[in-house]
Coordinates of C-alpha atoms in Angstrom, one line a residue:
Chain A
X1 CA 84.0 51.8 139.9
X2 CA 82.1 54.7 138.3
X3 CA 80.9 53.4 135.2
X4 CA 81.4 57.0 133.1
X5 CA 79.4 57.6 130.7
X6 CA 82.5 58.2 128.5
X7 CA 84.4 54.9 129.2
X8 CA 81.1 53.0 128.3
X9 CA 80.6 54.7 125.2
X10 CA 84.1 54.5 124.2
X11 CA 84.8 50.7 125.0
X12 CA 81.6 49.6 123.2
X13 CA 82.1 51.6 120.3
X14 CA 85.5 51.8 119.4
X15 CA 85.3 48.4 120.1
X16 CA 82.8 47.6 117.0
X17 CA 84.5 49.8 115.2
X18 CA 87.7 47.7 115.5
X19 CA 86.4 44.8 115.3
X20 CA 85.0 45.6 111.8
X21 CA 88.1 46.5 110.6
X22 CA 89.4 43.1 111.7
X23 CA 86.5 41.7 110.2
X24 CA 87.0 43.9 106.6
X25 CA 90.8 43.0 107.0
X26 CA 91.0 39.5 106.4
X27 CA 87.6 39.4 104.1
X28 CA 88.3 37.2 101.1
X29 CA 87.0 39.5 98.1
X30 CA 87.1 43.3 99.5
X31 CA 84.4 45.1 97.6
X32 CA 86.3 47.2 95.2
X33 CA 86.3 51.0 94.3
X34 CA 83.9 53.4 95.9
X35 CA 81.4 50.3 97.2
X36 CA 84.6 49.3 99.5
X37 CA 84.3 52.0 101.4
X38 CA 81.2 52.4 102.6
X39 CA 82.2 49.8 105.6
X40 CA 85.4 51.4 106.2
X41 CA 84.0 54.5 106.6
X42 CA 81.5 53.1 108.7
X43 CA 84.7 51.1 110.9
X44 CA 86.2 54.6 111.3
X45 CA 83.4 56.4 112.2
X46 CA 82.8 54.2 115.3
X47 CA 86.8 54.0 116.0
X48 CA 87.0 57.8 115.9
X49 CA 83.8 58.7 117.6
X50 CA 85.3 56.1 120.7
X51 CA 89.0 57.6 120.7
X52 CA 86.6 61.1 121.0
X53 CA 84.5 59.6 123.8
X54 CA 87.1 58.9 125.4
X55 CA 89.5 62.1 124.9
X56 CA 85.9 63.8 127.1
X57 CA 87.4 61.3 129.9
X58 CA 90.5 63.3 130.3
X59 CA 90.7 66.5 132.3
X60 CA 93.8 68.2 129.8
X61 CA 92.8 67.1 126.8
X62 CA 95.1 70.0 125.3
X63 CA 97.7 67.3 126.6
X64 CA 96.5 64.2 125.2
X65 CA 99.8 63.8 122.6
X66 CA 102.0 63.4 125.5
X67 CA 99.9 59.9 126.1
X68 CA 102.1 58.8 123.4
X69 CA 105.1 58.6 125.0
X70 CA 105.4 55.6 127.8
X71 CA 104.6 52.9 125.3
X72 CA 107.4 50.9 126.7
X73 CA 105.3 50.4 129.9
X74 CA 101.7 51.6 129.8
X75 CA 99.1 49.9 128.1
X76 CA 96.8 53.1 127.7
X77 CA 99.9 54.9 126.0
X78 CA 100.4 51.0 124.1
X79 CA 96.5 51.4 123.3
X80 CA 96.9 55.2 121.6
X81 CA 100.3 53.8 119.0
X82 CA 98.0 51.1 118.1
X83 CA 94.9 52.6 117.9
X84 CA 97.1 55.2 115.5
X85 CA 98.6 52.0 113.5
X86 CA 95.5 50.5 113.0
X87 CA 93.9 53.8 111.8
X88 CA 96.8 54.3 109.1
X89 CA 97.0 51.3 108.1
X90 CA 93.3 50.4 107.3
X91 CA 93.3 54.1 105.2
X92 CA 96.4 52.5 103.6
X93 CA 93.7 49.3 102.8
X94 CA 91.1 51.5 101.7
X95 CA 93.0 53.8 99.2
X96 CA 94.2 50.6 97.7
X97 CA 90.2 49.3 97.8
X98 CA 89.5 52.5 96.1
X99 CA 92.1 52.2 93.2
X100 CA 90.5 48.6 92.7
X101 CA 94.1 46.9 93.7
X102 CA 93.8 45.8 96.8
X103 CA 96.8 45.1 98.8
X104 CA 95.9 41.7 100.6
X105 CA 98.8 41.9 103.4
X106 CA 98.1 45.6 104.3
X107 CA 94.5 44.4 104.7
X108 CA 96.0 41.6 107.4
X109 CA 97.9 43.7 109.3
X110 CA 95.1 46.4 109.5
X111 CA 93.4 43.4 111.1
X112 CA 96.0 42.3 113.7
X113 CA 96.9 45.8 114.5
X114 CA 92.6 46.2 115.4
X115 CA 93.1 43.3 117.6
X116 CA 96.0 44.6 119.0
X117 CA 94.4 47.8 120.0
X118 CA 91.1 45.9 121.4
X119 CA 94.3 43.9 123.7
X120 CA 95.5 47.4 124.7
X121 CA 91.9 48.5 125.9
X122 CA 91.4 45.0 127.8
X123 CA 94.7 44.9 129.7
X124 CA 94.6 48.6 130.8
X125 CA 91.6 46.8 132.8
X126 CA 92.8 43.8 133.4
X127 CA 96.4 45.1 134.4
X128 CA 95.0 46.6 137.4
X129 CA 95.6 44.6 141.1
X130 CA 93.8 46.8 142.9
X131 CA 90.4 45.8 141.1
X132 CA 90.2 42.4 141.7
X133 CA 87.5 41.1 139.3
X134 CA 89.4 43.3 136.8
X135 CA 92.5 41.4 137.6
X136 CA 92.4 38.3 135.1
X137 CA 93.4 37.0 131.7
X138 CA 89.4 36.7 130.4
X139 CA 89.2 40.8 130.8
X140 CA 90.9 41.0 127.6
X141 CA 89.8 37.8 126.0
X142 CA 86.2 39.2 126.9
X143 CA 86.9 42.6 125.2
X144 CA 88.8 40.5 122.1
X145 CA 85.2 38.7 122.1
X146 CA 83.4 41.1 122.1
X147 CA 84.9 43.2 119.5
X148 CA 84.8 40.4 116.9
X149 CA 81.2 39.4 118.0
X150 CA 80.2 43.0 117.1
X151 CA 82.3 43.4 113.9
X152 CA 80.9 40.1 112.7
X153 CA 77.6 41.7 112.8
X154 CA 78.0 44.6 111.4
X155 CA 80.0 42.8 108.6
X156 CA 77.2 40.7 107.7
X157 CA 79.1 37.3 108.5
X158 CA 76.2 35.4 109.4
X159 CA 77.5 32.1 110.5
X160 CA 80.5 33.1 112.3
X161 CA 78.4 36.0 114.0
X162 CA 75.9 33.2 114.8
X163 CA 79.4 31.0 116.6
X164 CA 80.7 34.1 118.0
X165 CA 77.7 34.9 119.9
X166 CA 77.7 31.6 121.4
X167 CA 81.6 31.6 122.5
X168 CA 81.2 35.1 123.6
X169 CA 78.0 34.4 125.6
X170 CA 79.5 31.2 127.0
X171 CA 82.4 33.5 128.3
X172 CA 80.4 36.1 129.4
X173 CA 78.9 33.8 131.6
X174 CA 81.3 32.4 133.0
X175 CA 83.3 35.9 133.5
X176 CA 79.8 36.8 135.5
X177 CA 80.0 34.1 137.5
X178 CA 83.8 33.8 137.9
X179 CA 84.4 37.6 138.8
X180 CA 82.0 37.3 141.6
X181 CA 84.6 35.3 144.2
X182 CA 87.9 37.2 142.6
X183 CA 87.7 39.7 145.2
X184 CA 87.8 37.2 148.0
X185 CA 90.2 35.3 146.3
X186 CA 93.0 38.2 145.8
X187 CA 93.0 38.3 149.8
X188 CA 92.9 41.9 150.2
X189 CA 90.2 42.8 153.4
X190 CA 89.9 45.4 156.2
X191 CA 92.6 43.7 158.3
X192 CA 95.3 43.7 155.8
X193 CA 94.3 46.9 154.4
X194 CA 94.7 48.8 158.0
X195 CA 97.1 45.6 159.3
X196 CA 95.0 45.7 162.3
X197 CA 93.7 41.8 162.1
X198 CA 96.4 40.6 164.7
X199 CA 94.7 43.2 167.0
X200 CA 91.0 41.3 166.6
X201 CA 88.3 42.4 163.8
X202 CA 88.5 45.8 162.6
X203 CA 85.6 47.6 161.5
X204 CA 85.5 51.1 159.5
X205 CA 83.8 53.2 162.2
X206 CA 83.7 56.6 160.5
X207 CA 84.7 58.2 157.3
X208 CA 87.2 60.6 157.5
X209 CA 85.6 63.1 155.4
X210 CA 81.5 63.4 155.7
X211 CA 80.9 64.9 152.2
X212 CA 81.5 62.9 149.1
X213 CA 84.6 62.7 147.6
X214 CA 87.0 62.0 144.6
X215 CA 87.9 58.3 145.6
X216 CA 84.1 57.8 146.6
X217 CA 82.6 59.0 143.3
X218 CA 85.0 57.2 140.9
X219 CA 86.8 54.3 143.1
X220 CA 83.6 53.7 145.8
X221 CA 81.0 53.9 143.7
X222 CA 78.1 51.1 145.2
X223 CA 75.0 53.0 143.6
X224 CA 74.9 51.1 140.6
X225 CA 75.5 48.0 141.9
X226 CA 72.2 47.5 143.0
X227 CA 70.7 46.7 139.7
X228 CA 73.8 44.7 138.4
X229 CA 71.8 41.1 138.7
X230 CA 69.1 42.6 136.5
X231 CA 71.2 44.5 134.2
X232 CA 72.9 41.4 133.2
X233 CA 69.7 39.3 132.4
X234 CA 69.0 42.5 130.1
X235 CA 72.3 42.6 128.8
X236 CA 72.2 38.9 128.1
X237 CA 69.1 38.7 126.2
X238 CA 69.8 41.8 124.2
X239 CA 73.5 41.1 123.3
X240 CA 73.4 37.0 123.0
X241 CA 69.8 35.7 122.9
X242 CA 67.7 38.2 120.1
X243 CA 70.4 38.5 117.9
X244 CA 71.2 34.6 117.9
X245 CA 67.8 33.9 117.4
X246 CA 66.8 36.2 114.7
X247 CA 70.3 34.9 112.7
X248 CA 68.7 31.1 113.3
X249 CA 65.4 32.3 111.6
X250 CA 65.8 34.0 108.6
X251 CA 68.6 35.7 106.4
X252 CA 66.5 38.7 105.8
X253 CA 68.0 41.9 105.4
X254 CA 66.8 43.9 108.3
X255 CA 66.7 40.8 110.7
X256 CA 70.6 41.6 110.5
X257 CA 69.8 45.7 111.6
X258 CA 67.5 44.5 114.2
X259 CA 69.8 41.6 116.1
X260 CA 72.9 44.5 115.0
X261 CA 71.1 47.1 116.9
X262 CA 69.7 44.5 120.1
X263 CA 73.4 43.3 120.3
X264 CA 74.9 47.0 120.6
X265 CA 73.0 47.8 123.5
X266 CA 73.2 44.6 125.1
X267 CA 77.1 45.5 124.9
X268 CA 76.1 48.8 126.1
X269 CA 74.2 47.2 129.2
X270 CA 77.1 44.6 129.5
X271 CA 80.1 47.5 129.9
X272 CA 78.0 49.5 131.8
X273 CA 77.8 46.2 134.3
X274 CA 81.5 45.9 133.5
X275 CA 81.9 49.4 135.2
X276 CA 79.4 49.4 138.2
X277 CA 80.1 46.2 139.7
X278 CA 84.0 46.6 140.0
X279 CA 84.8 46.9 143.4
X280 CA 88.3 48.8 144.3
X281 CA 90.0 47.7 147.5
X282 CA 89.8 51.0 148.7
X283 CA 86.5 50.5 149.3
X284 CA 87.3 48.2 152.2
X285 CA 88.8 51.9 154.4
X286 CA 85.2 53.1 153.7
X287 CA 84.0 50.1 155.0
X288 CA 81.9 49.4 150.9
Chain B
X1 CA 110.8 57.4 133.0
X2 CA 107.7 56.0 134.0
X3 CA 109.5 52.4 134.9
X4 CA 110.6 51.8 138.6
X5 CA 114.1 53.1 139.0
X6 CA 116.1 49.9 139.8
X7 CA 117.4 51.7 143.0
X8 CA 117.0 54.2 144.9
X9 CA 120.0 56.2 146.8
X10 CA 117.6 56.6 149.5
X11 CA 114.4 56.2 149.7
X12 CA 112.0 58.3 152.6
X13 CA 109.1 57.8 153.5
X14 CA 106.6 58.2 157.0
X15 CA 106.4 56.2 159.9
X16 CA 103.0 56.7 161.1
X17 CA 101.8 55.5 165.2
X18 CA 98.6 54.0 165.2
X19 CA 99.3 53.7 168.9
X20 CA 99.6 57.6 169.5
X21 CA 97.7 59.1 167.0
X22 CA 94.5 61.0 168.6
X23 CA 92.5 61.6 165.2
X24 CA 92.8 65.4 166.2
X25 CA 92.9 65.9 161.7
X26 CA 95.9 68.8 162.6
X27 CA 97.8 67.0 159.8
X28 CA 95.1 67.1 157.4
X29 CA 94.4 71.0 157.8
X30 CA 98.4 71.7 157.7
X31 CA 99.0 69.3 154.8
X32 CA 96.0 71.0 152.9
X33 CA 97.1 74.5 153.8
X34 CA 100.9 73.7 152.6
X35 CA 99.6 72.4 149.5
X36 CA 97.6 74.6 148.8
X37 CA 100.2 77.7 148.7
X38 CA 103.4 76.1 147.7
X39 CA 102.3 74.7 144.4
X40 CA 101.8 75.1 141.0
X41 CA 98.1 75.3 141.5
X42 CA 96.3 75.3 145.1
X43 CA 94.6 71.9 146.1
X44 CA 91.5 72.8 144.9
X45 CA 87.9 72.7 146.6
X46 CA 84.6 72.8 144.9
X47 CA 81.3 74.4 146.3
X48 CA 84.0 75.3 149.9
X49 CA 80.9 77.1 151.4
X50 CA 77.8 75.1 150.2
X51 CA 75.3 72.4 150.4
X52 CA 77.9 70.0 148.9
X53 CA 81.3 70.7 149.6
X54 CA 84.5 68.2 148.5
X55 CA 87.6 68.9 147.9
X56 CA 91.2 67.3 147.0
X57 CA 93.1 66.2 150.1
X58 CA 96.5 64.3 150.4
X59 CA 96.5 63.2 153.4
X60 CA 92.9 61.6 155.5
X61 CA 92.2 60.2 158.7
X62 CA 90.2 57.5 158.7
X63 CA 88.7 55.9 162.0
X64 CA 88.5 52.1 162.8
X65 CA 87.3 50.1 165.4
X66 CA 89.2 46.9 166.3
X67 CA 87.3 43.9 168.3
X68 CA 89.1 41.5 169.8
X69 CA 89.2 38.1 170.8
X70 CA 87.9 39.3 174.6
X71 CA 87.7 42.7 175.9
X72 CA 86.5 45.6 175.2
X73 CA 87.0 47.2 171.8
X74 CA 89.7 50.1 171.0
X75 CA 89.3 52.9 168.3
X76 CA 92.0 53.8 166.0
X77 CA 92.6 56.5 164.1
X78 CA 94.3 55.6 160.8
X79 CA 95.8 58.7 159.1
X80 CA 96.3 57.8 155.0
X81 CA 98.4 59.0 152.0
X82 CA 100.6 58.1 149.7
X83 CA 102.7 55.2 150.5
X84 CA 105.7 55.9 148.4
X85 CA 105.7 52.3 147.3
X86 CA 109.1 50.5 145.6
X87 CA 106.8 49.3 143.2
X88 CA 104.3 52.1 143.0
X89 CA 101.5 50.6 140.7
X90 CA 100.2 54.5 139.6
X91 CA 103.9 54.8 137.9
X92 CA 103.6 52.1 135.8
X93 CA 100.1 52.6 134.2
X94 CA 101.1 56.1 133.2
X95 CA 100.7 57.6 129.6
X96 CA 102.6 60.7 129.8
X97 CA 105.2 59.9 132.5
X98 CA 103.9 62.3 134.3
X99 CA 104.0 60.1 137.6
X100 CA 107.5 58.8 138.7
X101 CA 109.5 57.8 141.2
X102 CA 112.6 59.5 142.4
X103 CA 116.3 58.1 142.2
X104 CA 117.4 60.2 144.7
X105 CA 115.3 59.7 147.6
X106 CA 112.0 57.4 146.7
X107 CA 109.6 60.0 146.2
X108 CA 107.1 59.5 144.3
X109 CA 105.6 62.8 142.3
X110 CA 103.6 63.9 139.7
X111 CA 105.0 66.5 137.1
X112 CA 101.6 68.6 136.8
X113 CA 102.8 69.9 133.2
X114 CA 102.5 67.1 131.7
X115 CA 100.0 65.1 133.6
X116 CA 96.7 64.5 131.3
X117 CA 94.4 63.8 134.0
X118 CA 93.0 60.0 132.9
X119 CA 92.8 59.4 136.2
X120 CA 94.2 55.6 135.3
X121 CA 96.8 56.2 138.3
X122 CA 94.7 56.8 140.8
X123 CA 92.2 53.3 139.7
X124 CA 95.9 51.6 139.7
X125 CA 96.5 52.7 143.9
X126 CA 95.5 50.5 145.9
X127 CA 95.4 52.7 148.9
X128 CA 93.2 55.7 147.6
X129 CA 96.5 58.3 147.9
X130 CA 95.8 59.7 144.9
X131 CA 92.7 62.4 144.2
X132 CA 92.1 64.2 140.9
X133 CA 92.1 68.4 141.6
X134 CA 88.7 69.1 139.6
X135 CA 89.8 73.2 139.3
X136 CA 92.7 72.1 137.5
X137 CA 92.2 68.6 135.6
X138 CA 95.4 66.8 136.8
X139 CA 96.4 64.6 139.4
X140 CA 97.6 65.8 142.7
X141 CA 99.3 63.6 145.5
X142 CA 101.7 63.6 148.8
X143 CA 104.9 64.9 147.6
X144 CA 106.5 64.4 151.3
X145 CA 106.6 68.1 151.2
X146 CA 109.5 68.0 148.8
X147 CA 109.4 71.7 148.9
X148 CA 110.1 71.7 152.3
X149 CA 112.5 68.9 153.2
X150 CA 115.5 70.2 151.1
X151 CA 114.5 74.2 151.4
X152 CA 117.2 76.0 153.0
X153 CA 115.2 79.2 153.3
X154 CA 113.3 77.7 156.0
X155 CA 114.1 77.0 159.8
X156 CA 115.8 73.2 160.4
X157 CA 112.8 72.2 162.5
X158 CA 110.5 72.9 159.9
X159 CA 112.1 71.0 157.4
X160 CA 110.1 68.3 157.2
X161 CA 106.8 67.1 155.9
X162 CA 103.8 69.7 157.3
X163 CA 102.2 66.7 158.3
X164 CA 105.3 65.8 161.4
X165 CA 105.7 69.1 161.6
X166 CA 101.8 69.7 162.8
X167 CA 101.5 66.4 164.8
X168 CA 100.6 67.2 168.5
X169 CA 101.3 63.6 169.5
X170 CA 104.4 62.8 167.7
X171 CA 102.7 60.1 165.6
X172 CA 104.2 60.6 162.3
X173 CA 108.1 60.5 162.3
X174 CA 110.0 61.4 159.0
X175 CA 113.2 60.0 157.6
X176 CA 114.8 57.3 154.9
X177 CA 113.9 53.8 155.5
X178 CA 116.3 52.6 153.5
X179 CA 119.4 53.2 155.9
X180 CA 118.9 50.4 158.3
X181 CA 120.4 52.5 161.6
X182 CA 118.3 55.7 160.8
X183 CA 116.0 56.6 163.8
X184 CA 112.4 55.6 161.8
X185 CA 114.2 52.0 160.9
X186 CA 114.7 51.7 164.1
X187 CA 111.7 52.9 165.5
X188 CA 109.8 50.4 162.8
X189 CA 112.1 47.5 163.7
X190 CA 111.3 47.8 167.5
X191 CA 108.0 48.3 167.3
X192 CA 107.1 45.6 164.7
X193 CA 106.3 48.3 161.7
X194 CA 104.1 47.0 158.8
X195 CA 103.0 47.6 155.5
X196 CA 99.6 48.2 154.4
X197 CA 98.1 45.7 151.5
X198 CA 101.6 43.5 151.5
X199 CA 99.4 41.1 149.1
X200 CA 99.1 44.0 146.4
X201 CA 102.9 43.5 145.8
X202 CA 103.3 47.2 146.0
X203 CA 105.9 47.4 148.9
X204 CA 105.4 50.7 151.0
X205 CA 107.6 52.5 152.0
X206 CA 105.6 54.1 154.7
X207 CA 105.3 52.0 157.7
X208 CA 102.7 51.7 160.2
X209 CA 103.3 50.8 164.3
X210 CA 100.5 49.2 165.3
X211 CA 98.3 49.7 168.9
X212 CA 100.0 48.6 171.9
X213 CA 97.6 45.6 173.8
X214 CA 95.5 47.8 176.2
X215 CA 95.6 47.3 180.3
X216 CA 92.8 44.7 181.3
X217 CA 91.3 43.9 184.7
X218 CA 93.1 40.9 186.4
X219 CA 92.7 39.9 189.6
X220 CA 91.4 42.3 192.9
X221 CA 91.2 45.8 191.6
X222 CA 91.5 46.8 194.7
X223 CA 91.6 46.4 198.1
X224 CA 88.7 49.2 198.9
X225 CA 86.6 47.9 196.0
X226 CA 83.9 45.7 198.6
X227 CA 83.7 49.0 200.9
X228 CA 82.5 50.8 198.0
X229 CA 79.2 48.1 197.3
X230 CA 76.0 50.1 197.5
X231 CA 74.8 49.4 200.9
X232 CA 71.2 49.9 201.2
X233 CA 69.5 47.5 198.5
X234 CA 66.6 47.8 199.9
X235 CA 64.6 51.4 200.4
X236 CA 63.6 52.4 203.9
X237 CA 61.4 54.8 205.9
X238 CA 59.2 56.9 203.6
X239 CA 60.7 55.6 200.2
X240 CA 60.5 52.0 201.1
X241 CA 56.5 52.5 202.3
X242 CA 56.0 54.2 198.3
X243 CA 57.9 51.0 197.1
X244 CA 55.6 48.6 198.9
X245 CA 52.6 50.3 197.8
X246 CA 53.0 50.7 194.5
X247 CA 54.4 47.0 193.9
X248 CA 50.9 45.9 195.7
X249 CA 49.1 47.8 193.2

């Protein structure tokens, strides 16, 4: 798949975003009055500036409120109410941060609805048959991971940072190593795609258009590919390895920027993988 | 609206002859031209005339080569579009309701007003039969010529899809699958019709007739055939002297 600039930025940072508000949601002693909103405003910032990222996805964005509607059976139009709930809600939380009264329960639902929207965003992948590594039950326990790791981090919980990077890693690893076979596994190939394999072994013999097109660009896209085996060693070390280490050594203050900053673009590195090495069985017509 | 209906009166769809089709693209060039004047908005190209031209298209023709067991192998041209699946995937996953499927007759469409253009339905098809129109931002697809089949203004022979209508060969043949005794049900059951992907649980509605087995050599091809062995294998006169000299050289 084409890994679009927009749909990286958007999953990585809407996905922080929501995962601080998880994070802020369930903490035991909210920082009160103006203090309490610094890492609010910081959680929306990074929600907002996703939502936007990805609104640059859409080709009518003068249209984007009719995305609303199909909640009963689209995840992306399930991703937008929640996205919205968790949004009102957690300006519900703050106000009552602000007025130094906070409302614990508003607080806990602000968190589950953030989880619920990171849900949304994973299933609108992992909903998808026709992109078979795509096609499981870790895509959205990957994003769920991801999203807390992050909001840990940026929340300053060191210890459960520190275990989240390791479960998140773990999964991350496995997910790599998993998603490799899934295509082979979902039993799609050349012969049942053109139900020629009772006829002998097919073979795509030419394309039937010799410029590029709009299925090539976004749905056959092998260009990026290439580099996947290194981009995940990258992404590894920068989202996993440097920030677990530097929360083993020391609790200094801007040890926690540093591994904050290392893990963001190692999530970066990791969506962009997420992207680029998703192969869509139409690929198998093109012969890719 | 953007559920499957439960049932559909009818549901039409193409049956498309793997075995006749000559990859001669006329059904491409009508189905672009059609589409391109009856809509909303033309099926768009970008850069027509340039170093880099692309464009939407709703129907392609790809081109496969099958190898069998023994023998030699036999090309196939394998023309492509929307399926107009009972369980069309790209309905399901979208936002707006924009895509859905027809009660009436099966079809499935997109309502251009109030399609957004996330491009979510055309990841969700397995089969590639949707393209994004990059002139206009929304999704366009094979509507079965729906603005042909029921219009009354135009002749009875041309009511149909542009791509039957265009066929040289009489490859693509038109008409509702659903009714069991209609003459593409029974053109499907007789010739062992079969869907594309039956593993992504989509359930086409197009069918596809594959290749009939090709004649092979068996036996003496004919009774003339030893009269027709080369008879002088070895040169003589002037050409056989220039053969033995040179291969004493």
């Amino acid at each position: 798949m084409h890994p679009a600039p927009s749909l990286v930025l958007f999953t990585t940072l809407s996905g922080l975003g929501f995962g601080l508000l998880a994070w802020l949601g369930v903490a035991p002693s909210p920082p009160r009055g103006l203090a309490g909103l610094g890492p609010l405003a910081l959680a929306y910032a990074l929600c907002l500036s996703g939502l936007a990222a990805s609104a640059a996805h859409l080709g009518r964005r003068d249209r984007a409120l009719k995305a609303f509607s199909q909640w009963r059976t689209s995840w992306l139009s399930r991703e937008a109410w929640a996205a919205l709930a968790t949004l009102l809600l957690g300006g519900g939380f703050g106000l009552s941060l602000l007025l130094g009264q906070p409302v614990r329960p508003l607080g806990w639902l602000t968190a589950a609805a953030a989880l619920t929207t990171v849900l949304c965003t994973g299933m609108i992948y992992a909903q998808l048959r026709s992109v078979p590594r795509w096609h499981h039950s870790s895509t959205p326990a990957l994003f769920l991971a991801y999203a807390l790791t992050g909001g840990a981090l940026l929340a300053g919980q060191r210890w459960p940072a520190l275990a989240l990077l390791i479960g998140t890693a773990a999964l991350q690893l496995w997910v790599w190593h998993d998603g490799g076979s899934r295509f082979a596994r979902s039993g799609s190939t050349l012969a049942s795609a053109t139900g020629l394999g009772a006829q002998g072994r097919p073979r795509a013999l030419f394309p039937p258009h010799s410029g590029s097109s709009y299925l090539t660009r976004e749905m056959v896209f092998v260009v990026a590919r290439r580099h996947a085996s290194k981009l995940r060693v990258l992404a590894g070390l920068c989202a996993f390895l440097l920030p677990a280490a530097l929360l083993l050594l020391g609790a200094l203050p801007y040890f926690g920027l540093i591994s904050l900053a290392s893990h963001v673009t190692g999530v970066f590195l990791s969506r962009w993988v997420f992207f680029a090495e998703a192969e869509h069985v139409v690929g198998l017509y093109y012969g890719r | 609206m953007t559920d499957h209906p439960s049932h559909t009166h009818r549901q039409l769809g193409l049956v498309i002859d793997l075995d006749t089709c000559v990859g001669c693209q006329a059904c491409v060039v009508s189905c672009k031209a059609w589409n391109s004047q009856s809509q909303p908005s033309p099926l768009s190209d970008q850069d027509p005339y340039g170093a880099d031209p692309s464009g939407s298209f709703l129907n392609r023709v790809h081109g496969f080569e099958v190898a069998p067991e023994a023998g030699p192998a036999q090309l196939v041209h394998f023309p492509k579009s929307c399926l107009h699946c009972a369980e069309a995937p790209c309905v399901i996953v979208c936002p707006t309701g924009a895509s859905y499927k027809r009660v009436e007759d099966g079809i499935v469409l997109v309502n251009e007003a109030d399609c957004i253009g996330c491009g979510l339905c055309a990841w969700a098809c397995p089969y590639g039969a949707r393209e994004m129109d990059m002139a206009e931002g929304v999704m366009k697809k094979c509507t079965l010529c729906v603005d042909r089949i029921y219009n009354e203004r135009l002749p009875e022979a041309d009511r149909e899809p542009a791509c039957v209508r265009s066929c040289p060969a009489g490859a693509r043949h038109f008409g509702d699958l659903s009714d069991p005794e209609s003459a593409v049900s029974l053109l499907v059951e007789a010739r062992g019709g079969m869907d594309l992907m039956p593993e992504q649980g989509t359930r086409p509605a197009n069918k596809y007739l594959p290749p009939r087995p090709r004649d092979a050599w068996q036996g003496e091809v004919d009774v003339l055939a030893p009269w027709l062995e080369p008879v002088a294998e070895e040169p003589k006169g002037l050409l056989g002297w220039i053969d033995r000299t040179l291969a004493r050289l």
